[in-house]
Amino acid sequence: MKYLIANWKMNLGIRESIALSRAAMLSIQGSEVAPQIILCPAMTALHEVHKTIARSRVALGAQNAGPGRFGAYTGEVGLSQLEDVGCAYALLGHSERRAMGETDESIALRLKALYEQSNLTPIVCVGEKEKGSGGADAVASLMRILRDIDVPRNRRLIVAYEPVWAIGSGTPAVPAEVVAIVERLRDAALDRGAREEALHVLYGGSVNAGNAYMYLREPSIDGLLIGGASLKAAEFREIVDSARDVMLSQTEV
Ligand code: PGA
């Protein structure tokens, strides 16, 4: 299975979110082999997007998750509220959240709460700031986040390798380098109890319709986290088609 995560960030209102959700549904309609699409709209659009994609194979994710189910956390959206609105996934530790103060330690607390207090599947984002540092910081970051967490046996873990310098920059990482880092991230997660079949490691950073296939064709890259290109229905559809082509060529159903 290949995963395509659309991170719409703070870009869309409700109406545009519904329109893009419909386009995402159409892109896999009728095809037996299709990637798992996860849409991450703004919190304000979660409810309408959920209604739109109900009864389809498209799933809903939040762009962040609060550090508990409920409570006195002004401005946060709790795990219970995310489940209530139909989320099955949540991004944690996106670099844009880190730029506003989140750290490996605070992300670890959110992840622990998510596993202990919800059924959401986390998408943990890690990535080095400086180009050329070989992804060592990304691996160290994941190890710090997972240090006190045993991934529960019955739960999935999605890790997104997102070099900060590649996000929104138009300069994506080279696929061969991504493969090497993805493999190190996978080993780090396996060490913390993730099970091979329930662990998916993705790449994100300036992915577009022109380069998506280069990543998707790598068996060790389980999918893509897509920002800018996920805001354009036609371009996102091309990425979906690339994922489907790869899945068909690898005769995986
Ligand atoms: P980008 O964003 O595809 O626009 O580089 C990726 C992300 O921030 O997840």
PDB file of C-alpha atoms and ligand atoms in Angstrom, residues 5-7 9 91 94-96 125 160 162-163 166-170 203-208 225-231, ligand 1:
ATOM      1  CA  ILE A   5      -1.252  12.531   2.740  1.00  0.00           C
ATOM      2  CA  ALA A   6      -2.595  15.916   1.683  1.00  0.00           C
ATOM      3  CA  ASN A   7      -1.576  18.606   4.148  1.00  0.00           C
ATOM      4  CA  LYS A   9      -2.165  23.662   6.173  1.00  0.00           C
ATOM      5  CA  LEU A  91       0.005  14.710  12.065  1.00  0.00           C
ATOM      6  CA  HIS A  94       5.269  19.023  11.568  1.00  0.00           C
ATOM      7  CA  SER A  95       8.206  21.397  11.153  1.00  0.00           C
ATOM      8  CA  GLU A  96       5.811  24.343  10.982  1.00  0.00           C
ATOM      9  CA  CYS A 125       7.118  14.209  11.158  1.00  0.00           C
ATOM     10  CA  ALA A 160       7.133  11.188   7.588  1.00  0.00           C
ATOM     11  CA  GLU A 162      10.420  15.809   5.871  1.00  0.00           C
ATOM     12  CA  PRO A 163      13.707  17.668   5.546  1.00  0.00           C
ATOM     13  CA  ALA A 166      12.836  20.790   1.224  1.00  0.00           C
ATOM     14  CA  ILE A 167       9.419  21.891   2.503  1.00  0.00           C
ATOM     15  CA  GLY A 168       7.822  24.492   0.288  1.00  0.00           C
ATOM     16  CA  SER A 169      11.201  25.331  -1.213  1.00  0.00           C
ATOM     17  CA  GLY A 170      10.953  23.738  -4.650  1.00  0.00           C
ATOM     18  CA  TYR A 203       8.722  11.291   2.342  1.00  0.00           C
ATOM     19  CA  GLY A 204       7.585  14.918   2.181  1.00  0.00           C
ATOM     20  CA  GLY A 205       9.076  18.145   0.859  1.00  0.00           C
ATOM     21  CA  SER A 206       8.384  19.818  -2.509  1.00  0.00           C
ATOM     22  CA  VAL A 207       6.684  16.740  -3.919  1.00  0.00           C
ATOM     23  CA  ASN A 208       4.815  17.467  -7.139  1.00  0.00           C
ATOM     24  CA  LEU A 225       3.215  13.863   2.521  1.00  0.00           C
ATOM     25  CA  ILE A 226       2.230  16.614   0.153  1.00  0.00           C
ATOM     26  CA  GLY A 227       1.684  20.297   0.864  1.00  0.00           C
ATOM     27  CA  GLY A 228       1.492  22.752  -2.042  1.00  0.00           C
ATOM     28  CA  ALA A 229       0.756  20.185  -4.763  1.00  0.00           C
ATOM     29  CA  SER A 230      -2.167  18.798  -2.759  1.00  0.00           C
ATOM     30  CA  LEU A 231      -3.984  22.113  -3.137  1.00  0.00           C
TER      31      LEU A 231
HETATM   32  P1  PGA B   1       5.324  20.976   0.432  1.00  0.00           P
HETATM   33  O1  PGA B   1       4.940  20.758   1.977  1.00  0.00           O
HETATM   34  O2  PGA B   1       4.852  19.751  -0.315  1.00  0.00           O
HETATM   35  O3  PGA B   1       4.569  22.215   0.025  1.00  0.00           O
HETATM   36  O4  PGA B   1       6.798  21.129   0.374  1.00  0.00           O
HETATM   37  C1  PGA B   1       5.096  19.523   2.578  1.00  0.00           C
HETATM   38  C2  PGA B   1       4.686  19.610   4.025  1.00  0.00           C
HETATM   39  O5  PGA B   1       4.833  20.663   4.645  1.00  0.00           O
HETATM   40  O6  PGA B   1       4.197  18.633   4.604  1.00  0.00           O
END
